[in-house]
Amino acid sequence: MTLHFNIVTIFPEYFVPLDISLLGKAQTSGLISINTVNLREFASAPHYSVDDTPYGGGAGMVMRADILADAIDSVLRSGSKLVFLTPSGQKLTQRICEEFANVQENQDVDSNIILVCGRFEGFDARIQEYYKAQTDVDVFEISIGDYVLFGGEVAALVVIEAVSRLIPGVLGNPQSLVEESHQLNSEGHELLEYPNYTRPANFRGLEVPNVLLSGNHAKILEWRHEQAIKITNAVLFN
Ligand code: SAM
């Protein structure tokens, strides 16, 4: 299957870096496709504006629902996931990324994710309302964290990278995913990863923990599990 990302944006050039490294390879091998939809192509001459002043007054400009809808409709098909990037949305998590990657579902069917990048003060609220009323589209409002960016483009990059690496075949070594932070372990718990070390064994006076040099795999597993629990408790539950 191919996971198709369609990105509605006024800045398609933000997405050029997606052609490099593993995401570039994933596109070449057909595991994912990335297509930008230039919102300005759906606006009118001479200014090609995609925004207007807010009803009720106030600072800034608001993105017009009619222009957004024409751009979205150009790539919408039944079963699409339609994702509005917004700081007031649901916080992006590994579970949501898994849902977007479709990992548990039918691997033979292509999936379509449309990422809508806001700018200015964000979207006319009727755009989400309109698509939430459509029965064959799954609408999400996603925030990548409790802070405000200039636009949704960086948030879309985050979603594409976090989702794509979960698709079988995208990572060189699928084992890399198994013990990664935020993955669910065999007991259904979300653990952060244990600390990793590589050569040199002595770095400016700091030694690698002895157990990792012992060659005792059972002890190494046990130590890593303990460390993962310690870090998880300190970071996620404090
Ligand atoms: N007026 C909006 C508010 O207070 O919620 C902020 C608008 S922000 C300046 C412009 C656009 O950047 C948003 O429409 C959204 O697409 C994007 N954006 C900003 N912060 C974001 C975040 N934390 N997560 C996802 N998208 C974000």
XYZ file of C-alpha atoms and ligand atoms in Angstrom:
265
model
C 0.000 0.000 0.000
C 0.996 3.635 -0.381
C 0.290 6.295 2.203
C -0.479 9.492 0.281
C 0.187 12.783 2.057
C -1.482 15.816 0.454
C -0.478 19.118 2.025
C -2.603 22.239 1.596
C -0.293 25.219 2.070
C 0.628 28.673 0.801
C 4.302 27.656 1.098
C 4.931 24.447 -0.905
C 8.683 25.128 -0.770
C 8.680 24.187 2.948
C 8.399 20.547 1.935
C 11.434 20.227 -0.352
C 13.568 18.614 2.448
C 11.210 15.628 2.449
C 12.994 14.424 -0.694
C 16.177 13.636 1.246
C 17.248 10.659 3.377
C 14.790 7.946 4.416
C 11.667 9.915 3.446
C 13.127 10.432 -0.029
C 13.752 6.690 -0.301
C 10.250 5.913 0.998
C 8.838 8.057 -1.821
C 11.043 6.432 -4.458
C 9.992 2.968 -3.320
C 6.305 3.945 -3.331
C 5.678 3.407 0.391
C 4.590 7.029 0.718
C 3.816 9.881 -1.667
C 3.990 13.571 -0.827
C 2.037 16.125 -2.839
C 1.659 19.812 -2.093
C -1.511 21.706 -2.995
C -0.775 25.411 -3.414
C -3.713 27.204 -1.821
C -3.060 30.368 -3.820
C -3.922 28.480 -7.030
C -7.504 28.369 -5.718
C -7.655 32.121 -5.031
C -8.499 34.849 -7.547
C -6.393 37.329 -9.493
C -5.054 39.928 -9.117
C -3.974 39.449 -5.470
C -4.582 35.718 -4.917
C -5.518 36.436 -1.275
C -6.512 33.441 0.816
C -7.434 35.466 3.938
C -9.757 38.262 4.987
C -10.534 40.405 8.036
C -12.356 38.694 10.947
C -16.104 39.189 11.402
C -16.562 40.942 14.743
C -13.224 42.727 14.439
C -9.952 41.933 16.114
C -6.306 41.498 15.225
C -4.992 39.675 12.183
C -6.550 37.915 9.225
C -8.520 34.688 8.938
C -8.153 32.020 6.222
C -11.215 31.862 3.977
C -13.264 28.654 4.184
C -14.369 28.760 0.523
C -10.807 28.821 -0.834
C -9.649 26.160 1.635
C -12.577 23.919 0.672
C -11.781 24.141 -3.060
C -8.159 23.168 -2.351
C -9.152 20.319 -0.020
C -11.768 18.990 -2.452
C -9.118 18.759 -5.194
C -7.423 15.897 -3.267
C -10.277 14.558 -1.126
C -11.598 11.058 -1.657
C -13.812 8.763 0.378
C -12.054 7.464 3.512
C -9.531 10.311 3.680
C -8.133 11.510 6.979
C -8.411 15.299 6.965
C -6.019 16.907 9.447
C -6.204 20.579 10.408
C -3.002 21.723 12.102
C -3.939 24.049 14.944
C -2.530 24.919 18.384
C -6.008 24.388 19.834
C -6.194 20.797 18.564
C -5.661 17.402 20.159
C -1.978 16.914 21.099
C -0.089 14.654 18.649
C 0.966 11.364 20.249
C 2.532 8.116 19.079
C -0.948 6.475 19.241
C -2.351 9.068 16.830
C 0.673 8.571 14.553
C -0.044 4.820 14.553
C -3.648 5.516 13.621
C -2.490 7.748 10.745
C 0.052 5.126 9.606
C -2.816 2.651 9.447
C -0.480 -0.041 10.809
C -3.202 -2.249 12.287
C -5.598 -1.892 9.369
C -5.794 -3.223 5.832
C -2.283 -3.117 4.405
C -3.483 -3.606 0.812
C -5.442 -0.389 0.538
C -3.853 3.010 -0.149
C -4.520 5.692 2.469
C -4.963 9.412 1.936
C -4.024 11.972 4.582
C -4.687 15.643 3.873
C -2.735 18.048 6.079
C -4.107 21.584 6.111
C -1.593 24.244 7.151
C -2.946 27.424 8.666
C -1.345 30.869 8.593
C -2.374 34.272 9.982
C -4.951 33.827 12.829
C -5.925 30.392 11.519
C -9.014 29.002 9.743
C -12.584 30.249 9.421
C -14.199 27.836 11.934
C -16.785 26.672 9.370
C -14.151 24.703 7.452
C -13.843 22.058 10.196
C -17.619 22.175 10.821
C -18.326 21.501 7.148
C -16.075 18.452 6.825
C -17.060 17.008 10.232
C -20.581 16.741 8.806
C -19.337 14.558 5.903
C -19.719 10.888 6.797
C -16.920 9.496 4.625
C -14.122 11.753 5.930
C -12.279 11.463 9.270
C -11.543 14.963 10.545
C -8.748 15.640 13.067
C -7.557 18.865 14.653
C -3.951 18.337 15.693
C -1.508 20.410 17.716
C 2.174 19.499 17.917
C 2.548 21.161 21.319
C 1.497 23.947 23.621
C 3.113 26.849 21.804
C 2.237 28.868 18.710
C 4.099 28.708 15.387
C 3.803 31.120 12.468
C 2.123 28.446 10.376
C 1.142 24.787 10.093
C 3.962 23.819 7.727
C 6.436 22.805 10.442
C 3.643 20.901 12.201
C 2.858 19.060 8.936
C 6.544 18.111 8.600
C 6.457 16.690 12.122
C 3.342 14.624 11.383
C 4.756 13.279 8.093
C 8.055 12.253 9.667
C 6.528 10.683 12.803
C 3.900 8.772 10.798
C 6.102 7.631 7.902
C 8.715 5.943 10.071
C 5.971 3.624 11.408
C 5.177 2.255 7.952
C 6.738 -1.185 7.458
C 9.729 -0.889 5.105
C 10.488 2.790 5.703
C 13.098 2.172 8.427
C 16.158 0.165 7.366
C 15.947 -1.969 10.526
C 12.356 -2.583 11.708
C 13.775 -3.670 15.087
C 14.588 0.018 15.704
C 10.887 0.632 16.372
C 10.476 -2.119 18.927
C 12.060 -0.596 22.033
C 11.719 2.995 21.002
C 10.356 5.688 23.302
C 6.528 5.898 23.313
C 6.071 2.425 21.766
C 3.781 0.159 23.789
C 5.712 -2.790 25.270
C 4.385 -6.372 25.495
C 2.514 -5.417 28.695
C 0.798 -2.499 26.955
C 2.865 0.146 28.778
C 4.366 3.192 27.129
C 8.057 3.316 28.099
C 10.758 5.794 27.195
C 13.946 4.270 25.840
C 16.895 3.289 28.067
C 20.160 5.283 27.592
C 22.423 4.188 24.718
C 26.236 4.237 24.574
C 28.857 3.633 21.889
C 32.673 3.926 21.520
C 34.826 5.238 23.099
C 34.298 3.308 26.350
C 35.828 6.258 28.212
C 34.642 9.676 27.061
C 36.429 12.514 28.869
C 36.486 10.468 32.061
C 32.900 9.208 31.753
C 32.721 5.397 31.623
C 30.119 3.213 29.930
C 28.079 1.300 32.566
C 29.953 -1.967 33.300
C 26.946 -4.203 32.642
C 26.952 -3.214 28.953
C 30.529 -4.521 28.607
C 29.765 -7.767 30.455
C 28.464 -9.762 27.473
C 25.674 -11.086 29.746
C 22.568 -10.517 27.605
C 20.040 -11.351 30.306
C 21.633 -8.840 32.667
C 21.839 -6.220 29.909
C 18.117 -6.653 29.144
C 17.272 -6.384 32.829
C 19.406 -3.241 33.271
C 17.893 -1.591 30.192
C 14.360 -2.360 31.388
C 15.127 -0.859 34.821
C 16.607 2.256 33.214
C 13.600 2.625 30.897
C 11.233 2.477 33.896
C 13.359 4.992 35.821
C 13.446 7.476 32.934
C 9.733 6.999 32.181
C 8.781 7.661 35.814
C 11.022 10.710 36.000
C 9.841 12.249 32.713
C 6.242 11.177 32.156
C 4.955 10.867 35.716
C 6.584 13.808 37.467
N -4.717 32.406 16.351
C -4.348 31.029 16.507
C -4.573 30.611 17.953
O -4.403 31.439 18.832
O -4.868 29.416 18.193
C -2.889 30.794 16.140
C -2.657 30.888 14.675
S -1.004 30.487 14.234
C -0.221 32.029 14.299
C -1.138 30.165 12.496
C -1.210 28.714 12.132
O -0.043 28.043 12.567
C -2.348 27.911 12.719
O -3.537 28.085 12.001
C -1.822 26.495 12.615
O -2.057 25.933 11.349
C -0.339 26.683 12.802
N 0.124 26.347 14.162
C 0.638 27.210 15.075
N 0.972 26.604 16.190
C 0.696 25.287 16.025
C 0.805 24.130 16.845
N 1.280 24.181 18.084
N 0.415 22.941 16.333
C -0.078 22.859 15.080
N -0.220 23.928 14.245
C 0.157 25.124 14.714
